[in-house]
CSV table of C-alpha atoms in Angstrom, one decimal:
chain,number,residue,atom,x,y,z
A,1,UNK,CA,0.0,0.0,0.0
A,2,UNK,CA,1.4,3.4,-1.0
A,3,UNK,CA,1.4,6.0,1.7
A,4,UNK,CA,0.8,9.6,0.8
A,5,UNK,CA,0.3,12.8,2.7
A,6,UNK,CA,-1.4,16.1,2.1
A,7,UNK,CA,1.0,19.1,1.8
A,8,UNK,CA,0.5,21.7,4.5
A,9,UNK,CA,-0.2,25.3,3.6
A,10,UNK,CA,3.3,26.3,4.8
A,11,UNK,CA,5.0,23.8,2.4
A,12,UNK,CA,5.4,26.3,-0.4
A,13,UNK,CA,8.1,24.4,-2.3
A,14,UNK,CA,5.5,22.5,-4.3
A,15,UNK,CA,3.3,25.4,-5.1
A,16,UNK,CA,3.5,27.8,-8.1
A,17,UNK,CA,4.1,31.3,-6.9
A,18,UNK,CA,0.9,32.4,-8.5
A,19,UNK,CA,-1.0,29.6,-6.7
A,20,UNK,CA,0.4,30.5,-3.3
A,21,UNK,CA,-1.3,32.6,-0.7
A,22,UNK,CA,1.3,35.3,-1.1
A,23,UNK,CA,-0.3,36.7,-4.2
A,24,UNK,CA,-3.8,36.6,-2.8
A,25,UNK,CA,-3.3,39.4,-0.3
A,26,UNK,CA,-1.8,42.9,-0.5
A,27,UNK,CA,1.5,43.4,1.1
A,28,UNK,CA,2.0,46.4,3.4
A,29,UNK,CA,3.2,49.5,1.5
A,30,UNK,CA,4.5,51.7,4.3
A,31,UNK,CA,5.2,49.4,7.2
A,32,UNK,CA,7.5,46.3,7.3
A,33,UNK,CA,5.4,43.1,7.2
A,34,UNK,CA,5.4,41.0,10.4
A,35,UNK,CA,6.4,37.7,8.7
A,36,UNK,CA,8.9,36.6,6.0
A,37,UNK,CA,7.8,35.4,2.6
A,38,UNK,CA,9.7,33.1,0.2
A,39,UNK,CA,12.3,34.6,-2.1
A,40,UNK,CA,10.4,33.5,-5.2
A,41,UNK,CA,7.2,35.2,-4.1
A,42,UNK,CA,9.1,38.4,-3.1
A,43,UNK,CA,10.8,38.5,-6.5
A,44,UNK,CA,7.6,37.9,-8.5
A,45,UNK,CA,5.5,40.4,-6.6
A,46,UNK,CA,8.1,43.2,-7.1
A,47,UNK,CA,8.8,42.2,-10.7
A,48,UNK,CA,5.1,42.3,-11.5
A,49,UNK,CA,4.7,45.8,-10.1
A,50,UNK,CA,7.8,47.0,-11.9
A,51,UNK,CA,6.2,45.9,-15.2
A,52,UNK,CA,4.0,49.0,-14.8
A,53,UNK,CA,7.1,51.2,-15.2
A,54,UNK,CA,7.9,52.7,-18.6
A,55,UNK,CA,10.3,51.0,-20.9
A,56,UNK,CA,13.7,52.7,-20.3
A,57,UNK,CA,14.7,52.3,-24.0
A,58,UNK,CA,11.6,54.3,-25.1
A,59,UNK,CA,12.1,57.0,-22.4
A,60,UNK,CA,13.1,59.7,-24.8
A,61,UNK,CA,13.0,62.3,-22.0
A,62,UNK,CA,16.2,61.0,-20.5
A,63,UNK,CA,19.8,61.7,-21.4
A,64,UNK,CA,20.9,58.8,-19.2
A,65,UNK,CA,22.3,55.6,-20.8
A,66,UNK,CA,19.9,52.7,-20.9
A,67,UNK,CA,22.0,50.1,-22.7
A,68,UNK,CA,25.5,48.6,-22.3
A,69,UNK,CA,27.2,45.6,-23.7
A,70,UNK,CA,26.7,42.3,-21.8
A,71,UNK,CA,30.4,42.1,-21.0
A,72,UNK,CA,30.2,45.5,-19.2
A,73,UNK,CA,27.0,44.4,-17.4
A,74,UNK,CA,28.9,41.4,-16.1
A,75,UNK,CA,31.8,43.5,-14.9
A,76,UNK,CA,29.4,45.8,-13.0
A,77,UNK,CA,27.6,42.8,-11.4
A,78,UNK,CA,30.9,41.3,-10.4
A,79,UNK,CA,31.9,44.5,-8.6
A,80,UNK,CA,28.6,45.6,-7.2
A,81,UNK,CA,29.5,44.6,-3.7
A,82,UNK,CA,32.7,46.8,-3.6
A,83,UNK,CA,32.5,50.0,-1.6
A,84,UNK,CA,34.6,52.5,-3.6
A,85,UNK,CA,35.6,54.5,-0.5
A,86,UNK,CA,37.7,51.5,0.7
A,87,UNK,CA,40.6,52.6,-1.4
A,88,UNK,CA,43.2,50.6,0.6
A,89,UNK,CA,41.1,47.5,0.2
A,90,UNK,CA,40.4,48.0,-3.5
A,91,UNK,CA,43.5,49.6,-4.9
A,92,UNK,CA,42.9,48.5,-8.5
A,93,UNK,CA,39.5,50.2,-8.5
A,94,UNK,CA,41.1,53.3,-7.3
A,95,UNK,CA,43.7,53.1,-10.0
A,96,UNK,CA,41.0,52.7,-12.6
A,97,UNK,CA,39.3,55.9,-11.4
A,98,UNK,CA,42.6,57.7,-11.6
A,99,UNK,CA,43.0,56.5,-15.2
A,100,UNK,CA,39.6,57.7,-16.1
A,101,UNK,CA,40.3,61.1,-14.6
A,102,UNK,CA,43.4,61.5,-16.6
A,103,UNK,CA,41.8,60.2,-19.9
A,104,UNK,CA,39.0,62.7,-19.5
A,105,UNK,CA,41.4,65.5,-18.6
A,106,UNK,CA,43.4,64.9,-21.8
A,107,UNK,CA,40.1,64.7,-23.8
A,108,UNK,CA,39.3,68.2,-22.4
A,109,UNK,CA,42.8,69.5,-23.3
A,110,UNK,CA,44.0,70.0,-19.7
A,111,UNK,CA,47.4,71.7,-19.7
A,112,UNK,CA,49.3,68.8,-18.2
A,113,UNK,CA,53.1,68.5,-18.4
A,114,UNK,CA,54.8,65.2,-19.1
A,115,UNK,CA,54.3,62.9,-16.2
A,116,UNK,CA,51.9,65.2,-14.5
A,117,UNK,CA,48.6,63.7,-13.2
A,118,UNK,CA,45.3,65.4,-13.6
A,119,UNK,CA,43.2,66.8,-10.8
A,120,UNK,CA,39.7,65.4,-10.7
A,121,UNK,CA,37.4,62.9,-9.0
A,122,UNK,CA,34.5,60.5,-9.9
A,123,UNK,CA,31.2,61.6,-8.4
A,124,UNK,CA,27.6,60.5,-8.1
A,125,UNK,CA,26.4,62.1,-11.4
A,126,UNK,CA,27.1,65.7,-12.5
A,127,UNK,CA,25.0,67.1,-9.6
A,128,UNK,CA,27.7,66.2,-7.0
A,129,UNK,CA,30.4,67.3,-9.5
A,130,UNK,CA,28.8,70.7,-9.8
A,131,UNK,CA,28.5,71.0,-6.0
A,132,UNK,CA,32.2,70.2,-5.6
A,133,UNK,CA,33.3,72.7,-8.3
A,134,UNK,CA,31.0,75.4,-6.9
A,135,UNK,CA,32.5,74.9,-3.4
A,136,UNK,CA,36.0,75.2,-4.8
A,137,UNK,CA,35.1,78.5,-6.5
A,138,UNK,CA,33.4,79.8,-3.4
A,139,UNK,CA,36.3,78.9,-1.1
A,140,UNK,CA,38.9,80.4,-3.5
A,141,UNK,CA,36.8,83.6,-3.7
A,142,UNK,CA,36.4,83.8,0.1
A,143,UNK,CA,40.2,83.4,0.6
A,144,UNK,CA,40.9,86.1,-1.9
A,145,UNK,CA,38.4,88.5,-0.3
A,146,UNK,CA,39.7,87.8,3.2
A,147,UNK,CA,43.3,88.5,2.1
A,148,UNK,CA,42.1,91.9,0.7
A,149,UNK,CA,40.2,92.7,3.8
A,150,UNK,CA,36.8,92.8,2.0
A,151,UNK,CA,33.4,91.3,2.9
A,152,UNK,CA,33.0,87.7,1.8
A,153,UNK,CA,29.5,86.9,2.9
A,154,UNK,CA,27.6,87.6,-0.3
A,155,UNK,CA,29.0,85.4,-3.1
A,156,UNK,CA,27.1,85.0,-6.4
A,157,UNK,CA,27.3,82.9,-9.5
A,158,UNK,CA,26.1,84.0,-13.0
A,159,UNK,CA,24.3,81.5,-15.2
A,160,UNK,CA,21.6,81.4,-17.8
A,161,UNK,CA,18.0,80.7,-16.9
A,162,UNK,CA,18.3,77.4,-18.8
A,163,UNK,CA,20.6,75.8,-16.2
A,164,UNK,CA,19.7,72.4,-14.7
A,165,UNK,CA,18.1,72.4,-11.3
A,166,UNK,CA,21.3,71.2,-9.6
A,167,UNK,CA,22.7,74.7,-10.0
A,168,UNK,CA,19.7,76.0,-8.1
A,169,UNK,CA,20.3,73.4,-5.4
A,170,UNK,CA,24.0,74.4,-5.1
A,171,UNK,CA,23.0,78.1,-4.7
A,172,UNK,CA,20.4,77.3,-2.1
A,173,UNK,CA,22.3,74.7,-0.1
A,174,UNK,CA,25.6,76.6,0.0
A,175,UNK,CA,24.1,80.1,0.3
A,176,UNK,CA,25.3,81.6,-3.0
A,177,UNK,CA,23.1,84.1,-4.9
A,178,UNK,CA,22.1,82.7,-8.4
A,179,UNK,CA,22.1,85.5,-10.9
A,180,UNK,CA,20.3,84.2,-14.0
A,181,UNK,CA,20.5,85.7,-17.5
A,182,UNK,CA,16.9,85.6,-18.8
A,183,UNK,CA,16.2,83.9,-22.1
A,184,UNK,CA,14.4,85.5,-25.1
A,185,UNK,CA,12.1,84.3,-27.9
A,186,UNK,CA,14.3,82.4,-30.3
A,187,UNK,CA,17.4,82.6,-28.1
A,188,UNK,CA,17.2,79.8,-25.5
A,189,UNK,CA,20.7,79.8,-24.0
A,190,UNK,CA,22.8,82.3,-21.9
A,191,UNK,CA,23.7,85.4,-23.8
A,192,UNK,CA,27.5,86.0,-23.1
A,193,UNK,CA,27.3,89.8,-23.3
A,194,UNK,CA,24.4,89.9,-20.7
A,195,UNK,CA,26.2,87.4,-18.5
A,196,UNK,CA,29.4,89.5,-18.4
A,197,UNK,CA,27.3,92.6,-17.6
A,198,UNK,CA,26.0,90.8,-14.5
A,199,UNK,CA,29.4,89.9,-13.2
A,200,UNK,CA,30.6,91.9,-10.2
A,201,UNK,CA,33.3,91.6,-7.6
A,202,UNK,CA,31.3,89.0,-5.6
A,203,UNK,CA,30.9,86.7,-8.6
A,204,UNK,CA,32.7,83.4,-7.8
A,205,UNK,CA,32.4,82.2,-11.4
A,206,UNK,CA,30.3,82.2,-14.6
A,207,UNK,CA,28.8,78.8,-15.4
A,208,UNK,CA,28.4,78.0,-19.1
A,209,UNK,CA,26.4,75.1,-20.4
A,210,UNK,CA,27.7,72.8,-23.1
A,211,UNK,CA,24.5,71.2,-24.0
A,212,UNK,CA,21.4,72.9,-22.7
A,213,UNK,CA,18.8,70.5,-21.2
A,214,UNK,CA,16.1,72.5,-23.0
A,215,UNK,CA,17.2,72.2,-26.6
A,216,UNK,CA,20.7,70.7,-26.6
A,217,UNK,CA,22.4,73.9,-27.8
A,218,UNK,CA,26.0,74.6,-26.8
A,219,UNK,CA,26.6,78.0,-25.2
A,220,UNK,CA,29.4,80.2,-26.7
A,221,UNK,CA,32.1,79.5,-24.1
A,222,UNK,CA,34.8,81.1,-26.4
A,223,UNK,CA,33.0,84.4,-26.6
A,224,UNK,CA,32.3,84.3,-22.9
A,225,UNK,CA,36.0,83.7,-22.2
A,226,UNK,CA,37.1,86.6,-24.5
A,227,UNK,CA,34.5,89.1,-23.0
A,228,UNK,CA,35.4,88.1,-19.5
A,229,UNK,CA,39.2,88.6,-20.1
A,230,UNK,CA,38.5,92.1,-21.2
A,231,UNK,CA,36.3,92.8,-18.1
A,232,UNK,CA,38.9,91.3,-15.7
A,233,UNK,CA,41.6,93.6,-17.2
A,234,UNK,CA,39.3,96.6,-16.8
A,235,UNK,CA,38.3,95.8,-13.2
A,236,UNK,CA,41.3,94.0,-11.8
A,237,UNK,CA,39.1,91.0,-11.0
A,238,UNK,CA,39.9,87.4,-12.0
A,239,UNK,CA,36.4,86.0,-12.5
A,240,UNK,CA,36.7,82.4,-13.8
A,241,UNK,CA,34.5,80.1,-15.8
A,242,UNK,CA,33.1,76.7,-15.0
A,243,UNK,CA,31.8,74.6,-17.9
A,244,UNK,CA,28.8,72.4,-17.2
A,245,UNK,CA,29.4,69.8,-19.9
A,246,UNK,CA,27.1,67.2,-18.3
A,247,UNK,CA,25.6,66.4,-21.7
A,248,UNK,CA,28.1,67.7,-24.2
A,249,UNK,CA,31.4,66.8,-22.7
A,250,UNK,CA,31.5,63.4,-24.4
A,251,UNK,CA,30.1,64.8,-27.6
A,252,UNK,CA,32.0,67.9,-28.6
A,253,UNK,CA,35.5,66.3,-28.6
A,254,UNK,CA,34.3,63.7,-31.1
A,255,UNK,CA,31.9,65.7,-33.3
A,256,UNK,CA,33.4,69.2,-33.0
A,257,UNK,CA,37.1,68.8,-32.2
A,258,UNK,CA,37.9,72.3,-33.3
A,259,UNK,CA,35.3,73.9,-31.1
A,260,UNK,CA,37.0,75.8,-28.3
A,261,UNK,CA,35.1,75.4,-25.0
A,262,UNK,CA,37.4,73.5,-22.7
A,263,UNK,CA,40.8,74.0,-21.0
A,264,UNK,CA,42.2,75.6,-24.2
A,265,UNK,CA,40.4,78.7,-22.9
A,266,UNK,CA,42.5,80.3,-20.1
A,267,UNK,CA,39.5,81.2,-17.8
A,268,UNK,CA,38.0,77.7,-17.8
A,269,UNK,CA,39.1,76.4,-14.4
A,270,UNK,CA,36.9,73.3,-14.0
A,271,UNK,CA,34.6,71.1,-16.1
A,272,UNK,CA,32.0,68.5,-15.1
A,273,UNK,CA,30.7,65.8,-17.3
A,274,UNK,CA,28.2,63.0,-16.8
A,275,UNK,CA,29.6,59.5,-17.5
A,276,UNK,CA,26.1,58.2,-17.3
A,277,UNK,CA,24.9,60.3,-20.3
A,278,UNK,CA,27.0,60.3,-23.4
A,279,UNK,CA,29.8,58.7,-21.4
A,280,UNK,CA,27.7,55.6,-22.1
A,281,UNK,CA,27.5,54.3,-18.5
A,282,UNK,CA,24.4,53.4,-16.5
A,283,UNK,CA,23.1,56.0,-14.1
A,284,UNK,CA,25.3,57.0,-11.1
A,285,UNK,CA,28.6,58.3,-12.4
A,286,UNK,CA,29.9,61.9,-13.1
A,287,UNK,CA,33.3,63.5,-13.3
A,288,UNK,CA,34.7,66.9,-12.3
A,289,UNK,CA,38.2,67.9,-13.6
A,290,UNK,CA,40.1,71.0,-12.5
A,291,UNK,CA,42.6,72.8,-14.6
A,292,UNK,CA,45.4,72.6,-12.1
A,293,UNK,CA,46.0,71.8,-8.4
A,294,UNK,CA,45.9,75.6,-7.6
A,295,UNK,CA,42.2,75.6,-8.6
A,296,UNK,CA,41.2,73.2,-5.9
A,297,UNK,CA,41.8,74.6,-2.4
A,298,UNK,CA,43.7,72.2,-0.2
A,299,UNK,CA,41.4,72.8,2.8
A,300,UNK,CA,38.5,71.1,1.0
A,301,UNK,CA,40.4,67.8,0.7
A,302,UNK,CA,40.0,65.4,3.7
A,303,UNK,CA,42.5,62.8,4.7
A,304,UNK,CA,41.2,59.7,6.5
A,305,UNK,CA,43.2,56.7,7.8
A,306,UNK,CA,40.6,54.5,9.6
A,307,UNK,CA,40.0,52.3,6.6
A,308,UNK,CA,43.7,51.5,6.2
A,309,UNK,CA,46.3,53.8,4.6
A,310,UNK,CA,46.0,57.6,4.3
A,311,UNK,CA,43.3,58.4,1.8
A,312,UNK,CA,42.6,61.9,0.4
A,313,UNK,CA,38.9,62.4,-0.4
A,314,UNK,CA,36.8,65.3,-1.8
A,315,UNK,CA,33.2,64.2,-2.1
A,316,UNK,CA,29.9,65.1,-0.5
A,317,UNK,CA,29.1,61.5,0.2
A,318,UNK,CA,31.2,58.8,1.7
A,319,UNK,CA,30.2,55.3,0.6
A,320,UNK,CA,29.4,54.6,-3.1
A,321,UNK,CA,29.5,51.7,-5.5
A,322,UNK,CA,32.5,50.8,-7.6
A,323,UNK,CA,30.7,49.4,-10.5
A,324,UNK,CA,30.1,52.6,-12.4
A,325,UNK,CA,33.7,53.6,-12.2
A,326,UNK,CA,34.7,50.2,-13.6
A,327,UNK,CA,32.1,50.5,-16.3
A,328,UNK,CA,33.4,53.9,-17.4
A,329,UNK,CA,36.9,52.5,-17.7
A,330,UNK,CA,35.6,49.7,-19.8
A,331,UNK,CA,33.9,52.0,-22.2
A,332,UNK,CA,36.9,54.3,-22.5
A,333,UNK,CA,39.3,51.4,-23.4
A,334,UNK,CA,36.7,49.3,-25.3
A,335,UNK,CA,35.5,52.1,-27.6
A,336,UNK,CA,38.5,54.4,-27.7
A,337,UNK,CA,38.3,57.7,-29.7
A,338,UNK,CA,37.2,55.8,-32.8
A,339,UNK,CA,34.3,54.1,-31.1
A,340,UNK,CA,33.0,57.2,-29.3
A,341,UNK,CA,33.2,59.1,-32.5
A,342,UNK,CA,31.2,56.4,-34.3
A,343,UNK,CA,28.5,56.3,-31.6
A,344,UNK,CA,28.1,60.1,-31.6
A,345,UNK,CA,28.0,60.3,-35.4
A,346,UNK,CA,25.3,57.6,-35.4
A,347,UNK,CA,23.3,59.6,-32.8
A,348,UNK,CA,23.7,62.7,-34.9
A,349,UNK,CA,22.5,61.0,-38.0
A,350,UNK,CA,19.4,59.5,-36.3
A,351,UNK,CA,18.6,63.0,-34.9
A,352,UNK,CA,18.8,64.3,-38.5
A,353,UNK,CA,16.4,61.6,-39.7
A,354,UNK,CA,13.9,62.5,-37.0
A,355,UNK,CA,14.2,66.2,-37.6
A,356,UNK,CA,13.6,65.8,-41.3
A,357,UNK,CA,10.7,63.6,-40.7
A,358,UNK,CA,9.1,66.1,-38.4
A,359,UNK,CA,9.7,68.9,-40.8
A,360,UNK,CA,8.0,67.0,-43.6
A,361,UNK,CA,4.8,67.0,-41.6
A,362,UNK,CA,4.7,70.8,-42.0
A,363,UNK,CA,3.3,71.0,-38.4
A,364,UNK,CA,6.4,71.8,-36.3
A,365,UNK,CA,9.1,74.4,-35.7
A,366,UNK,CA,12.5,72.8,-34.8
A,367,UNK,CA,13.9,74.5,-31.8
A,368,UNK,CA,17.1,72.5,-31.4
A,369,UNK,CA,20.3,73.4,-33.3
A,370,UNK,CA,22.4,71.4,-35.8
A,371,UNK,CA,25.5,71.8,-33.6
A,372,UNK,CA,24.9,70.5,-30.1
A,373,UNK,CA,23.6,67.5,-28.3
A,374,UNK,CA,22.0,65.0,-30.7
A,375,UNK,CA,18.4,65.7,-29.7
A,376,UNK,CA,15.3,67.2,-31.5
A,377,UNK,CA,13.3,69.8,-29.7
A,378,UNK,CA,10.2,71.0,-31.5
A,379,UNK,CA,7.0,72.9,-31.1
A,380,UNK,CA,3.7,73.2,-32.9
A,381,UNK,CA,3.5,75.9,-35.5
A,382,UNK,CA,-0.2,76.3,-34.6
A,383,UNK,CA,-1.2,75.2,-31.1
A,384,UNK,CA,-4.6,76.8,-31.0
A,385,UNK,CA,-6.3,73.5,-31.9
A,386,UNK,CA,-4.0,71.1,-30.0
A,387,UNK,CA,-1.0,71.7,-27.8
A,388,UNK,CA,2.3,69.9,-27.1
A,389,UNK,CA,1.1,68.5,-23.8
A,390,UNK,CA,-1.7,66.6,-25.7
A,391,UNK,CA,0.8,65.2,-28.1
A,392,UNK,CA,3.1,64.0,-25.3
A,393,UNK,CA,0.2,62.4,-23.4
A,394,UNK,CA,-1.2,60.6,-26.5
A,395,UNK,CA,2.2,59.3,-27.5
A,396,UNK,CA,2.3,57.3,-24.3
A,397,UNK,CA,-0.3,55.0,-25.7
A,398,UNK,CA,2.3,53.9,-28.3
A,399,UNK,CA,4.9,53.4,-25.5
A,400,UNK,CA,6.9,56.6,-26.2
A,401,UNK,CA,7.8,58.9,-23.3
A,402,UNK,CA,8.4,62.3,-24.9
A,403,UNK,CA,8.3,65.2,-22.5
A,404,UNK,CA,6.6,68.5,-23.1
A,405,UNK,CA,7.6,71.6,-21.1
A,406,UNK,CA,7.6,75.4,-21.1
A,407,UNK,CA,10.8,77.4,-21.5
A,408,UNK,CA,12.2,79.4,-18.5
A,409,UNK,CA,11.8,83.2,-18.2
A,410,UNK,CA,11.5,85.2,-20.4
A,411,UNK,CA,10.5,82.6,-22.9
A,412,UNK,CA,7.9,80.8,-20.8
A,413,UNK,CA,5.3,81.3,-23.5
A,414,UNK,CA,7.1,78.8,-25.7
A,415,UNK,CA,6.2,75.1,-25.2
A,416,UNK,CA,8.4,72.4,-26.7
A,417,UNK,CA,8.6,68.6,-27.1
A,418,UNK,CA,12.0,67.0,-26.8
A,419,UNK,CA,13.4,63.7,-28.1
A,420,UNK,CA,16.9,62.7,-26.8
A,421,UNK,CA,18.8,60.5,-29.3
A,422,UNK,CA,20.9,58.0,-27.3
A,423,UNK,CA,23.2,55.2,-28.5
A,424,UNK,CA,20.4,52.7,-28.4
A,425,UNK,CA,17.9,54.8,-30.4
A,426,UNK,CA,18.2,53.3,-33.9
A,427,UNK,CA,17.3,54.6,-37.3
A,428,UNK,CA,14.3,52.3,-37.3
A,429,UNK,CA,13.0,53.7,-34.1
A,430,UNK,CA,13.5,57.2,-35.4
A,431,UNK,CA,11.4,56.4,-38.4
A,432,UNK,CA,8.8,54.6,-36.3
A,433,UNK,CA,8.5,57.6,-33.9
A,434,UNK,CA,7.7,59.9,-36.9
A,435,UNK,CA,5.0,57.5,-38.0
A,436,UNK,CA,3.4,57.4,-34.6
A,437,UNK,CA,3.6,61.2,-34.2
A,438,UNK,CA,1.7,61.6,-37.5
A,439,UNK,CA,-0.9,59.1,-36.2
A,440,UNK,CA,-1.3,61.2,-33.0
A,441,UNK,CA,-1.7,64.4,-35.1
A,442,UNK,CA,-4.4,62.8,-37.2
A,443,UNK,CA,-6.2,61.4,-34.1
A,444,UNK,CA,-6.1,64.8,-32.4
A,445,UNK,CA,-7.2,66.5,-35.5
A,446,UNK,CA,-10.3,64.4,-35.6
A,447,UNK,CA,-11.2,65.0,-32.0
A,448,UNK,CA,-13.2,68.2,-32.4
A,449,UNK,CA,-14.9,66.6,-35.4
A,450,UNK,CA,-16.1,63.7,-33.3
A,451,UNK,CA,-17.4,66.1,-30.7
A,452,UNK,CA,-19.3,68.1,-33.3
A,453,UNK,CA,-20.7,64.9,-34.8
A,454,UNK,CA,-22.0,63.9,-31.4
A,455,UNK,CA,-23.5,67.4,-30.9
A,456,UNK,CA,-25.3,67.1,-34.3
A,457,UNK,CA,-26.8,63.8,-33.3
A,458,UNK,CA,-27.9,65.2,-30.0
A,459,UNK,CA,-29.5,68.2,-31.7
A,460,UNK,CA,-31.3,65.9,-34.1
A,461,UNK,CA,-32.7,63.8,-31.2
A,462,UNK,CA,-33.6,67.0,-29.4
A,463,UNK,CA,-35.4,68.3,-32.4
A,464,UNK,CA,-37.3,65.1,-32.9
A,465,UNK,CA,-38.4,65.3,-29.2
A,466,UNK,CA,-39.5,68.9,-29.6
A,467,UNK,CA,-36.8,70.2,-27.3
A,468,UNK,CA,-35.4,73.6,-28.2
A,469,UNK,CA,-31.6,74.0,-28.3
A,470,UNK,CA,-30.9,77.4,-26.9
A,471,UNK,CA,-27.2,77.8,-27.6
A,472,UNK,CA,-25.1,76.3,-30.5
A,473,UNK,CA,-21.4,76.3,-29.8
A,474,UNK,CA,-19.1,77.3,-32.6
A,475,UNK,CA,-16.3,75.1,-33.9
A,476,UNK,CA,-13.8,77.5,-32.1
A,477,UNK,CA,-15.7,77.2,-28.8
A,478,UNK,CA,-15.6,73.4,-29.1
A,479,UNK,CA,-11.9,73.4,-29.9
A,480,UNK,CA,-11.1,75.6,-26.8
A,481,UNK,CA,-13.3,73.4,-24.6
A,482,UNK,CA,-11.6,70.2,-25.8
A,483,UNK,CA,-8.1,71.8,-25.3
A,484,UNK,CA,-9.0,72.9,-21.8
A,485,UNK,CA,-10.3,69.4,-21.0
A,486,UNK,CA,-7.0,67.9,-22.2
A,487,UNK,CA,-5.0,70.3,-20.1
A,488,UNK,CA,-7.0,69.4,-17.1
A,489,UNK,CA,-6.7,65.7,-17.8
A,490,UNK,CA,-2.9,65.9,-18.1
A,491,UNK,CA,-2.6,68.2,-15.0
A,492,UNK,CA,-4.7,65.9,-12.9
A,493,UNK,CA,-2.7,62.8,-14.0
A,494,UNK,CA,0.6,64.5,-13.1
A,495,UNK,CA,-0.8,65.6,-9.8
A,496,UNK,CA,-1.9,62.1,-9.0
A,497,UNK,CA,1.6,60.8,-9.7
A,498,UNK,CA,3.2,63.2,-7.3
A,499,UNK,CA,4.7,61.3,-4.3
A,500,UNK,CA,5.2,62.6,-0.8
A,501,UNK,CA,8.7,61.1,-0.8
A,502,UNK,CA,11.5,63.2,-2.3
């Protein structure tokens, strides 16, 4: 006689995850659950919820890398448990960071002598890099003002209104006045002449953007440098320049090698760049490079020894992963100058295809420039019937994430859509996006017609019932009503997505 037994409810090893009790009840969202659950169930529950996220490859709002080679993925996973700050424990990783710093410094034409090492550090994105560069400028300015017996409590920094929010964070967190050059209709980057006019004795630096987030345009760093040299001679000041090359630092050297924006210009004292953008590494790595040791005050560098040997450090955080540093080194030696140039040329070519496809529709003005970050920023020629926010929202039904936003002051009346062309955005996807945008335009064009058709049917029914229709809305009134309904729909949807966690 064969003996058998009935499995208990707790014997989960024989159950499918979807047949178990763990998917039948909701897990706590804001409090830790009392009991453990099997690893298979935990994985499946989280994985299922993550399916509701957007597809990173179709997130055309982001400049951040969303694809790397499998070999690099493996290197990152193999080193994901290394804490970079333990330099004495992981000396090879530290060496790889130093190699990256020097490679990037040479790429930016740092004036290094034979055998001289570059001054720089890997950071958690360009935000930390900008904070560190800003602190160096502030401290140098304070030391100079103290030596001259002048007040040093009101530093300021001059930027364009198009700067990324991390500059506003730096100004607020470290008590520096942010003096912004306003934009104008058709000119969406910092005007060098206006920027130099705003410079005064308390200006710690002027920040120029190589690759505006708004439309990808490079600011004229060369002109800014020349104008500032003249002003410095007239006033006796020595106001320097920082270049925020978060987006363009890994583009300009390969596509526009003759463009002077980097350390070839004498007033450029520091440059930041995002390795996780066109440096082609997953999110979490940035770099800041200084022109020379004199541009980084010694008092900002800390020396610690409780992890082993003496370790100099200049970061806002302490612990961080090593994997992004290793991935950056992989990309630099794997691709080399030739590989990066090919990637950037491909991105530029695909941006051209998208731009030409949009121009053929006859419906859009192209706001981005031919020289700059490979992206396409565009706005409707006529947005009385439909607006850019409606196009952005409707494109999500096709899987595309294309942001719509208004320009900063004084160009806030301009609304644009922006598509960032990354390494993994192919020619086929560019052509497909144009097709889907045309579909969206046709769908939106028919929306007022549908409303009017329904109104006509309603009027016919009312007339047949003997009901008098008092007011007949015009086509224009219906168009405005539909547009307002769309705006409210998009605003409500964004509001509902807002989280209380920052």
